[in-house]
């Protein structure tokens, strides 16, 4: 979808790149730092490890489900607007995580945090073309990729230091001011959008199937015995129904025809192995 593009000033471009860089760094940092919080959460909330695991699963569920529709939502409501909403939601959810009085509260806040992270990750990459000239786009994409890797690599050690010094809430509290900095930089540096293109519908039926399949998958990972087998079967069944619907839908949520491209298949395989 084409968006009208306004070339920003050099100062606005630097501030905008700061916003996009933080929008790429923070979601990865939030995901990797949370691994270090799990032992402390089990002691504080006195819950089994199967429940504590949902602090990770809930975040990944929020990211995965919204990532597949973030691009279309950006076309529908405006990429800049949705990216700023995602930053604000991420900051609010991080604060709610730190203030969580129960494990259920924390898991719900992590779903919201994952939803905000999905908007940040998807639309930060999409907005690079509106912020920098064509000859600088490769460099800018490389910068965002490097920051994403730094967030994943720094999270465990940085999270451990914060937890050891200030408690399990510290990693979540740290994300609040940094994400607000990203929001402020985005408001100042990201170029405004003109008229939005024709709105596309979001396939809610396919999205519901995807959420259900991922939910069954997450529950199966944290369950055992006959229940786990039933959940695995449910995940496979709903996934099969999702694929069937996507193949017949004229406006699919995930265009499966793209998998016929060898380069894309290789990239997805390399990404899966890396993850």
PDB file of C-alpha atoms in Angstrom:
ATOM      1  CA  UNK A   1       0.000   0.000   0.000  1.00  0.00           C
ATOM      2  CA  UNK A   2       1.363   3.416  -0.891  1.00  0.00           C
ATOM      3  CA  UNK A   3       1.506   6.167   1.660  1.00  0.00           C
ATOM      4  CA  UNK A   4       2.278   9.807   0.929  1.00  0.00           C
ATOM      5  CA  UNK A   5       5.802  10.567   2.084  1.00  0.00           C
ATOM      6  CA  UNK A   6       7.134  13.798   3.569  1.00  0.00           C
ATOM      7  CA  UNK A   7      10.944  14.036   3.657  1.00  0.00           C
ATOM      8  CA  UNK A   8      11.928  15.107   7.202  1.00  0.00           C
ATOM      9  CA  UNK A   9      14.734  17.475   8.165  1.00  0.00           C
ATOM     10  CA  UNK A  10      18.094  15.973   9.251  1.00  0.00           C
ATOM     11  CA  UNK A  11      17.287  16.617  12.936  1.00  0.00           C
ATOM     12  CA  UNK A  12      13.841  15.056  12.638  1.00  0.00           C
ATOM     13  CA  UNK A  13      15.377  12.100  10.812  1.00  0.00           C
ATOM     14  CA  UNK A  14      17.830  11.466  13.663  1.00  0.00           C
ATOM     15  CA  UNK A  15      15.070  11.730  16.269  1.00  0.00           C
ATOM     16  CA  UNK A  16      12.846   9.476  14.177  1.00  0.00           C
ATOM     17  CA  UNK A  17      15.625   6.889  13.857  1.00  0.00           C
ATOM     18  CA  UNK A  18      16.015   6.999  17.633  1.00  0.00           C
ATOM     19  CA  UNK A  19      12.300   6.200  17.953  1.00  0.00           C
ATOM     20  CA  UNK A  20      12.489   3.342  15.440  1.00  0.00           C
ATOM     21  CA  UNK A  21      15.659   1.982  17.045  1.00  0.00           C
ATOM     22  CA  UNK A  22      14.060   1.909  20.495  1.00  0.00           C
ATOM     23  CA  UNK A  23      10.908   0.402  18.990  1.00  0.00           C
ATOM     24  CA  UNK A  24      13.073  -2.478  17.744  1.00  0.00           C
ATOM     25  CA  UNK A  25      15.279  -2.817  20.836  1.00  0.00           C
ATOM     26  CA  UNK A  26      12.658  -2.705  23.597  1.00  0.00           C
ATOM     27  CA  UNK A  27      10.444  -5.660  22.522  1.00  0.00           C
ATOM     28  CA  UNK A  28      13.462  -7.972  22.311  1.00  0.00           C
ATOM     29  CA  UNK A  29      14.758  -6.694  25.645  1.00  0.00           C
ATOM     30  CA  UNK A  30      11.364  -7.281  27.267  1.00  0.00           C
ATOM     31  CA  UNK A  31      11.284 -10.830  25.964  1.00  0.00           C
ATOM     32  CA  UNK A  32      14.793 -11.868  26.995  1.00  0.00           C
ATOM     33  CA  UNK A  33      14.856 -10.112  30.386  1.00  0.00           C
ATOM     34  CA  UNK A  34      11.683 -11.899  31.461  1.00  0.00           C
ATOM     35  CA  UNK A  35      13.499 -15.244  31.448  1.00  0.00           C
ATOM     36  CA  UNK A  36      15.519 -14.092  34.436  1.00  0.00           C
ATOM     37  CA  UNK A  37      12.386 -13.126  36.392  1.00  0.00           C
ATOM     38  CA  UNK A  38      10.815 -16.600  36.397  1.00  0.00           C
ATOM     39  CA  UNK A  39      12.548 -18.095  39.494  1.00  0.00           C
ATOM     40  CA  UNK A  40      11.713 -15.023  41.580  1.00  0.00           C
ATOM     41  CA  UNK A  41       8.087 -15.054  40.421  1.00  0.00           C
ATOM     42  CA  UNK A  42       7.636 -18.655  41.509  1.00  0.00           C
ATOM     43  CA  UNK A  43       8.723 -17.713  45.030  1.00  0.00           C
ATOM     44  CA  UNK A  44       6.861 -14.409  45.279  1.00  0.00           C
ATOM     45  CA  UNK A  45       3.497 -15.666  43.994  1.00  0.00           C
ATOM     46  CA  UNK A  46       3.887 -19.255  45.265  1.00  0.00           C
ATOM     47  CA  UNK A  47       2.753 -20.837  41.996  1.00  0.00           C
ATOM     48  CA  UNK A  48       4.090 -23.900  40.118  1.00  0.00           C
ATOM     49  CA  UNK A  49       6.555 -23.482  37.289  1.00  0.00           C
ATOM     50  CA  UNK A  50       3.883 -24.410  34.711  1.00  0.00           C
ATOM     51  CA  UNK A  51       2.034 -21.218  35.678  1.00  0.00           C
ATOM     52  CA  UNK A  52       5.197 -19.119  35.750  1.00  0.00           C
ATOM     53  CA  UNK A  53       6.010 -20.175  32.177  1.00  0.00           C
ATOM     54  CA  UNK A  54       2.956 -18.257  31.005  1.00  0.00           C
ATOM     55  CA  UNK A  55       4.835 -15.028  31.668  1.00  0.00           C
ATOM     56  CA  UNK A  56       6.832 -15.955  28.551  1.00  0.00           C
ATOM     57  CA  UNK A  57       4.067 -17.703  26.599  1.00  0.00           C
ATOM     58  CA  UNK A  58       1.597 -14.817  27.055  1.00  0.00           C
ATOM     59  CA  UNK A  59       4.093 -12.300  25.675  1.00  0.00           C
ATOM     60  CA  UNK A  60       4.851 -14.457  22.640  1.00  0.00           C
ATOM     61  CA  UNK A  61       1.127 -15.041  22.112  1.00  0.00           C
ATOM     62  CA  UNK A  62       0.476 -11.288  22.021  1.00  0.00           C
ATOM     63  CA  UNK A  63       3.354 -10.662  19.613  1.00  0.00           C
ATOM     64  CA  UNK A  64       2.531 -13.526  17.256  1.00  0.00           C
ATOM     65  CA  UNK A  65      -1.190 -12.876  16.951  1.00  0.00           C
ATOM     66  CA  UNK A  66      -0.929  -9.141  16.311  1.00  0.00           C
ATOM     67  CA  UNK A  67       2.172  -9.224  14.096  1.00  0.00           C
ATOM     68  CA  UNK A  68       0.234 -10.914  11.289  1.00  0.00           C
ATOM     69  CA  UNK A  69      -2.318  -8.077  11.162  1.00  0.00           C
ATOM     70  CA  UNK A  70      -0.161  -5.111  12.229  1.00  0.00           C
ATOM     71  CA  UNK A  71       0.667  -4.183   8.637  1.00  0.00           C
ATOM     72  CA  UNK A  72      -2.980  -4.109   7.578  1.00  0.00           C
ATOM     73  CA  UNK A  73      -3.968  -2.208  10.692  1.00  0.00           C
ATOM     74  CA  UNK A  74      -1.223   0.272   9.853  1.00  0.00           C
ATOM     75  CA  UNK A  75      -2.680   0.714   6.377  1.00  0.00           C
ATOM     76  CA  UNK A  76      -6.139   1.122   7.903  1.00  0.00           C
ATOM     77  CA  UNK A  77      -5.355   3.577  10.716  1.00  0.00           C
ATOM     78  CA  UNK A  78      -1.973   4.986   9.685  1.00  0.00           C
ATOM     79  CA  UNK A  79       1.449   3.497  10.352  1.00  0.00           C
ATOM     80  CA  UNK A  80       2.713   6.410  12.418  1.00  0.00           C
ATOM     81  CA  UNK A  81      -0.430   6.517  14.521  1.00  0.00           C
ATOM     82  CA  UNK A  82      -0.457   2.779  15.180  1.00  0.00           C
ATOM     83  CA  UNK A  83       3.254   2.748  16.005  1.00  0.00           C
ATOM     84  CA  UNK A  84       2.739   5.509  18.581  1.00  0.00           C
ATOM     85  CA  UNK A  85      -0.263   3.656  20.022  1.00  0.00           C
ATOM     86  CA  UNK A  86       1.897   0.543  20.263  1.00  0.00           C
ATOM     87  CA  UNK A  87       4.599   2.447  22.155  1.00  0.00           C
ATOM     88  CA  UNK A  88       2.042   3.882  24.572  1.00  0.00           C
ATOM     89  CA  UNK A  89       0.479   0.447  25.131  1.00  0.00           C
ATOM     90  CA  UNK A  90       3.915  -1.089  25.695  1.00  0.00           C
ATOM     91  CA  UNK A  91       4.749   1.555  28.329  1.00  0.00           C
ATOM     92  CA  UNK A  92       1.403   1.102  30.112  1.00  0.00           C
ATOM     93  CA  UNK A  93       1.657  -2.704  30.036  1.00  0.00           C
ATOM     94  CA  UNK A  94       5.217  -2.588  31.396  1.00  0.00           C
ATOM     95  CA  UNK A  95       3.987  -0.512  34.338  1.00  0.00           C
ATOM     96  CA  UNK A  96       1.096  -2.929  34.910  1.00  0.00           C
ATOM     97  CA  UNK A  97       3.591  -5.828  34.926  1.00  0.00           C
ATOM     98  CA  UNK A  98       5.649  -4.135  37.640  1.00  0.00           C
ATOM     99  CA  UNK A  99       2.536  -3.410  39.731  1.00  0.00           C
ATOM    100  CA  UNK A 100       1.028  -6.897  39.324  1.00  0.00           C
ATOM    101  CA  UNK A 101      -0.400  -8.183  42.640  1.00  0.00           C
ATOM    102  CA  UNK A 102      -1.190 -11.670  41.251  1.00  0.00           C
ATOM    103  CA  UNK A 103       0.131 -14.027  38.606  1.00  0.00           C
ATOM    104  CA  UNK A 104      -3.070 -13.668  36.563  1.00  0.00           C
ATOM    105  CA  UNK A 105      -2.637  -9.876  36.492  1.00  0.00           C
ATOM    106  CA  UNK A 106       0.976 -10.279  35.340  1.00  0.00           C
ATOM    107  CA  UNK A 107       0.053 -12.718  32.565  1.00  0.00           C
ATOM    108  CA  UNK A 108      -2.708 -10.422  31.282  1.00  0.00           C
ATOM    109  CA  UNK A 109      -0.315  -7.457  31.337  1.00  0.00           C
ATOM    110  CA  UNK A 110       2.237  -9.492  29.389  1.00  0.00           C
ATOM    111  CA  UNK A 111      -0.337 -10.167  26.654  1.00  0.00           C
ATOM    112  CA  UNK A 112      -0.885  -6.400  26.353  1.00  0.00           C
ATOM    113  CA  UNK A 113       2.859  -5.834  26.354  1.00  0.00           C
ATOM    114  CA  UNK A 114       3.221  -8.356  23.527  1.00  0.00           C
ATOM    115  CA  UNK A 115       0.501  -6.606  21.522  1.00  0.00           C
ATOM    116  CA  UNK A 116       2.305  -3.285  21.870  1.00  0.00           C
ATOM    117  CA  UNK A 117       5.599  -4.949  20.970  1.00  0.00           C
ATOM    118  CA  UNK A 118       4.068  -6.413  17.787  1.00  0.00           C
ATOM    119  CA  UNK A 119       3.063  -2.950  16.575  1.00  0.00           C
ATOM    120  CA  UNK A 120       6.507  -1.594  17.413  1.00  0.00           C
ATOM    121  CA  UNK A 121       8.463  -4.342  15.660  1.00  0.00           C
ATOM    122  CA  UNK A 122       6.316  -4.507  12.535  1.00  0.00           C
ATOM    123  CA  UNK A 123       5.768  -0.817  11.928  1.00  0.00           C
ATOM    124  CA  UNK A 124       9.291   0.303  12.824  1.00  0.00           C
ATOM    125  CA  UNK A 125      10.551  -1.665   9.817  1.00  0.00           C
ATOM    126  CA  UNK A 126       7.686  -0.434   7.654  1.00  0.00           C
ATOM    127  CA  UNK A 127       8.379   3.241   8.440  1.00  0.00           C
ATOM    128  CA  UNK A 128      12.080   3.232   7.553  1.00  0.00           C
ATOM    129  CA  UNK A 129      11.214   3.991   3.932  1.00  0.00           C
ATOM    130  CA  UNK A 130       9.259   7.079   4.968  1.00  0.00           C
ATOM    131  CA  UNK A 131      12.071   8.393   7.149  1.00  0.00           C
ATOM    132  CA  UNK A 132      15.303   7.998   5.171  1.00  0.00           C
ATOM    133  CA  UNK A 133      16.203   8.409   1.486  1.00  0.00           C
ATOM    134  CA  UNK A 134      16.550   5.253  -0.643  1.00  0.00           C
ATOM    135  CA  UNK A 135      20.351   5.220  -0.527  1.00  0.00           C
ATOM    136  CA  UNK A 136      20.295   5.066   3.302  1.00  0.00           C
ATOM    137  CA  UNK A 137      17.591   2.429   3.737  1.00  0.00           C
ATOM    138  CA  UNK A 138      19.988  -0.527   3.744  1.00  0.00           C
ATOM    139  CA  UNK A 139      22.071   1.089   6.485  1.00  0.00           C
ATOM    140  CA  UNK A 140      18.947   1.925   8.495  1.00  0.00           C
ATOM    141  CA  UNK A 141      17.560  -1.599   8.224  1.00  0.00           C
ATOM    142  CA  UNK A 142      20.935  -2.949   9.328  1.00  0.00           C
ATOM    143  CA  UNK A 143      20.875  -0.631  12.341  1.00  0.00           C
ATOM    144  CA  UNK A 144      17.442  -1.859  13.400  1.00  0.00           C
ATOM    145  CA  UNK A 145      18.527  -5.483  12.964  1.00  0.00           C
ATOM    146  CA  UNK A 146      21.604  -4.873  15.100  1.00  0.00           C
ATOM    147  CA  UNK A 147      19.547  -3.273  17.865  1.00  0.00           C
ATOM    148  CA  UNK A 148      17.133  -6.197  17.796  1.00  0.00           C
ATOM    149  CA  UNK A 149      20.028  -8.628  18.282  1.00  0.00           C
ATOM    150  CA  UNK A 150      21.456  -6.436  21.068  1.00  0.00           C
ATOM    151  CA  UNK A 151      18.144  -6.528  22.908  1.00  0.00           C
ATOM    152  CA  UNK A 152      18.081 -10.316  22.796  1.00  0.00           C
ATOM    153  CA  UNK A 153      21.732 -10.637  23.845  1.00  0.00           C
ATOM    154  CA  UNK A 154      21.742  -8.041  26.637  1.00  0.00           C
ATOM    155  CA  UNK A 155      18.442  -9.040  28.232  1.00  0.00           C
ATOM    156  CA  UNK A 156      19.570 -12.014  30.381  1.00  0.00           C
ATOM    157  CA  UNK A 157      22.659 -10.387  31.922  1.00  0.00           C
ATOM    158  CA  UNK A 158      21.046  -6.961  32.285  1.00  0.00           C
ATOM    159  CA  UNK A 159      17.893  -8.473  33.747  1.00  0.00           C
ATOM    160  CA  UNK A 160      19.875 -10.514  36.267  1.00  0.00           C
ATOM    161  CA  UNK A 161      21.709  -7.415  37.500  1.00  0.00           C
ATOM    162  CA  UNK A 162      18.480  -5.460  37.924  1.00  0.00           C
ATOM    163  CA  UNK A 163      16.676  -8.282  39.713  1.00  0.00           C
ATOM    164  CA  UNK A 164      19.590  -8.919  42.055  1.00  0.00           C
ATOM    165  CA  UNK A 165      19.821  -5.244  43.010  1.00  0.00           C
ATOM    166  CA  UNK A 166      16.209  -4.049  43.014  1.00  0.00           C
ATOM    167  CA  UNK A 167      13.828  -7.035  42.809  1.00  0.00           C
ATOM    168  CA  UNK A 168      11.751  -8.696  40.097  1.00  0.00           C
ATOM    169  CA  UNK A 169       9.820  -5.519  39.257  1.00  0.00           C
ATOM    170  CA  UNK A 170      12.971  -3.644  38.175  1.00  0.00           C
ATOM    171  CA  UNK A 171      13.205  -4.957  34.565  1.00  0.00           C
ATOM    172  CA  UNK A 172       9.588  -3.997  33.906  1.00  0.00           C
ATOM    173  CA  UNK A 173       9.961  -0.579  35.539  1.00  0.00           C
ATOM    174  CA  UNK A 174      13.055   0.171  33.436  1.00  0.00           C
ATOM    175  CA  UNK A 175      11.036  -0.339  30.259  1.00  0.00           C
ATOM    176  CA  UNK A 176       8.526   2.382  31.208  1.00  0.00           C
ATOM    177  CA  UNK A 177      10.714   5.532  30.895  1.00  0.00           C
ATOM    178  CA  UNK A 178      12.625   4.165  27.898  1.00  0.00           C
ATOM    179  CA  UNK A 179       9.419   3.378  26.020  1.00  0.00           C
ATOM    180  CA  UNK A 180       8.099   6.850  26.894  1.00  0.00           C
ATOM    181  CA  UNK A 181      11.327   8.259  25.439  1.00  0.00           C
ATOM    182  CA  UNK A 182      10.627   6.279  22.277  1.00  0.00           C
ATOM    183  CA  UNK A 183       7.064   7.644  22.209  1.00  0.00           C
ATOM    184  CA  UNK A 184       8.273  11.228  22.571  1.00  0.00           C
ATOM    185  CA  UNK A 185      10.926  10.772  19.890  1.00  0.00           C
ATOM    186  CA  UNK A 186       8.334   9.244  17.591  1.00  0.00           C
ATOM    187  CA  UNK A 187       5.940  12.138  18.054  1.00  0.00           C
ATOM    188  CA  UNK A 188       8.712  14.601  17.233  1.00  0.00           C
ATOM    189  CA  UNK A 189      10.655  12.794  14.536  1.00  0.00           C
ATOM    190  CA  UNK A 190       8.332  10.527  12.569  1.00  0.00           C
ATOM    191  CA  UNK A 191       6.857  12.244   9.509  1.00  0.00           C
ATOM    192  CA  UNK A 192       3.090  12.798   9.405  1.00  0.00           C
ATOM    193  CA  UNK A 193       1.063  10.810   6.910  1.00  0.00           C
ATOM    194  CA  UNK A 194      -1.241  12.215   4.307  1.00  0.00           C
ATOM    195  CA  UNK A 195      -4.384  10.577   3.018  1.00  0.00           C
ATOM    196  CA  UNK A 196      -4.576   6.896   3.862  1.00  0.00           C
ATOM    197  CA  UNK A 197      -5.069   4.335   1.082  1.00  0.00           C
ATOM    198  CA  UNK A 198      -8.239   2.339   0.604  1.00  0.00           C
ATOM    199  CA  UNK A 199      -9.018   0.412   3.757  1.00  0.00           C
ATOM    200  CA  UNK A 200      -8.636  -3.354   3.765  1.00  0.00           C
ATOM    201  CA  UNK A 201     -10.677  -5.639   5.943  1.00  0.00           C
ATOM    202  CA  UNK A 202      -9.050  -7.690   8.697  1.00  0.00           C
ATOM    203  CA  UNK A 203      -9.985 -11.367   8.509  1.00  0.00           C
ATOM    204  CA  UNK A 204     -11.316 -11.846  12.047  1.00  0.00           C
ATOM    205  CA  UNK A 205     -12.290 -15.490  11.489  1.00  0.00           C
ATOM    206  CA  UNK A 206      -8.759 -16.465  10.449  1.00  0.00           C
ATOM    207  CA  UNK A 207      -7.297 -14.382  13.258  1.00  0.00           C
ATOM    208  CA  UNK A 208      -9.542 -16.176  15.792  1.00  0.00           C
ATOM    209  CA  UNK A 209      -8.363 -19.541  14.457  1.00  0.00           C
ATOM    210  CA  UNK A 210      -4.739 -18.469  14.739  1.00  0.00           C
ATOM    211  CA  UNK A 211      -5.252 -17.306  18.333  1.00  0.00           C
ATOM    212  CA  UNK A 212      -6.974 -20.583  19.212  1.00  0.00           C
ATOM    213  CA  UNK A 213      -4.207 -22.684  17.631  1.00  0.00           C
ATOM    214  CA  UNK A 214      -1.487 -20.761  19.468  1.00  0.00           C
ATOM    215  CA  UNK A 215      -3.421 -20.913  22.739  1.00  0.00           C
ATOM    216  CA  UNK A 216      -3.771 -24.703  22.477  1.00  0.00           C
ATOM    217  CA  UNK A 217      -0.079 -24.927  21.632  1.00  0.00           C
ATOM    218  CA  UNK A 218       0.915 -22.828  24.637  1.00  0.00           C
ATOM    219  CA  UNK A 219      -1.332 -24.807  26.988  1.00  0.00           C
ATOM    220  CA  UNK A 220       0.045 -28.083  25.622  1.00  0.00           C
ATOM    221  CA  UNK A 221       3.599 -26.958  26.400  1.00  0.00           C
ATOM    222  CA  UNK A 222       2.700 -26.289  30.040  1.00  0.00           C
ATOM    223  CA  UNK A 223       0.446 -29.313  30.626  1.00  0.00           C
ATOM    224  CA  UNK A 224       1.008 -33.041  30.936  1.00  0.00           C
ATOM    225  CA  UNK A 225      -0.635 -36.417  30.430  1.00  0.00           C
ATOM    226  CA  UNK A 226      -3.884 -36.875  28.523  1.00  0.00           C
ATOM    227  CA  UNK A 227      -4.694 -33.165  28.672  1.00  0.00           C
ATOM    228  CA  UNK A 228      -1.493 -32.304  26.816  1.00  0.00           C
ATOM    229  CA  UNK A 229      -2.271 -34.857  24.096  1.00  0.00           C
ATOM    230  CA  UNK A 230      -5.753 -33.408  23.659  1.00  0.00           C
ATOM    231  CA  UNK A 231      -4.348 -29.886  23.413  1.00  0.00           C
ATOM    232  CA  UNK A 232      -1.764 -30.955  20.831  1.00  0.00           C
ATOM    233  CA  UNK A 233      -4.554 -32.559  18.796  1.00  0.00           C
ATOM    234  CA  UNK A 234      -6.625 -29.395  19.117  1.00  0.00           C
ATOM    235  CA  UNK A 235      -3.700 -27.223  18.006  1.00  0.00           C
ATOM    236  CA  UNK A 236      -3.107 -29.401  14.930  1.00  0.00           C
ATOM    237  CA  UNK A 237      -6.814 -29.492  14.043  1.00  0.00           C
ATOM    238  CA  UNK A 238      -7.297 -25.726  14.304  1.00  0.00           C
ATOM    239  CA  UNK A 239      -4.057 -25.144  12.364  1.00  0.00           C
ATOM    240  CA  UNK A 240      -5.343 -27.393   9.566  1.00  0.00           C
ATOM    241  CA  UNK A 241      -8.644 -25.492   9.485  1.00  0.00           C
ATOM    242  CA  UNK A 242      -6.742 -22.187   9.468  1.00  0.00           C
ATOM    243  CA  UNK A 243      -4.604 -23.273   6.494  1.00  0.00           C
ATOM    244  CA  UNK A 244      -7.676 -24.514   4.603  1.00  0.00           C
ATOM    245  CA  UNK A 245      -9.505 -21.235   5.149  1.00  0.00           C
ATOM    246  CA  UNK A 246      -6.453 -19.173   4.179  1.00  0.00           C
ATOM    247  CA  UNK A 247      -6.062 -21.089   0.904  1.00  0.00           C
ATOM    248  CA  UNK A 248      -9.692 -20.407  -0.064  1.00  0.00           C
ATOM    249  CA  UNK A 249      -9.917 -16.802   1.170  1.00  0.00           C
ATOM    250  CA  UNK A 250      -9.399 -14.095  -1.515  1.00  0.00           C
ATOM    251  CA  UNK A 251      -7.831 -11.817   1.126  1.00  0.00           C
ATOM    252  CA  UNK A 252      -5.852 -14.188   3.369  1.00  0.00           C
ATOM    253  CA  UNK A 253      -4.329 -13.212   6.677  1.00  0.00           C
ATOM    254  CA  UNK A 254      -1.097 -15.029   5.750  1.00  0.00           C
ATOM    255  CA  UNK A 255      -0.673 -15.367   1.950  1.00  0.00           C
ATOM    256  CA  UNK A 256       0.546 -18.976   1.794  1.00  0.00           C
ATOM    257  CA  UNK A 257       1.432 -18.562  -1.888  1.00  0.00           C
ATOM    258  CA  UNK A 258       4.497 -16.604  -0.751  1.00  0.00           C
ATOM    259  CA  UNK A 259       5.988 -19.845   0.551  1.00  0.00           C
ATOM    260  CA  UNK A 260       6.565 -20.862  -3.070  1.00  0.00           C
ATOM    261  CA  UNK A 261       9.409 -18.325  -3.174  1.00  0.00           C
ATOM    262  CA  UNK A 262      12.686 -20.227  -2.425  1.00  0.00           C
ATOM    263  CA  UNK A 263      14.424 -17.219  -0.858  1.00  0.00           C
ATOM    264  CA  UNK A 264      11.557 -16.634   1.534  1.00  0.00           C
ATOM    265  CA  UNK A 265      11.463 -20.306   2.536  1.00  0.00           C
ATOM    266  CA  UNK A 266      15.191 -20.245   3.211  1.00  0.00           C
ATOM    267  CA  UNK A 267      14.935 -17.071   5.249  1.00  0.00           C
ATOM    268  CA  UNK A 268      12.074 -18.434   7.333  1.00  0.00           C
ATOM    269  CA  UNK A 269      13.989 -21.669   7.963  1.00  0.00           C
ATOM    270  CA  UNK A 270      17.103 -19.766   9.038  1.00  0.00           C
ATOM    271  CA  UNK A 271      15.016 -17.554  11.327  1.00  0.00           C
ATOM    272  CA  UNK A 272      13.285 -20.564  12.885  1.00  0.00           C
ATOM    273  CA  UNK A 273      16.598 -22.306  13.538  1.00  0.00           C
ATOM    274  CA  UNK A 274      18.039 -19.129  15.048  1.00  0.00           C
ATOM    275  CA  UNK A 275      15.027 -18.663  17.301  1.00  0.00           C
TER     276      UNK A 275
END
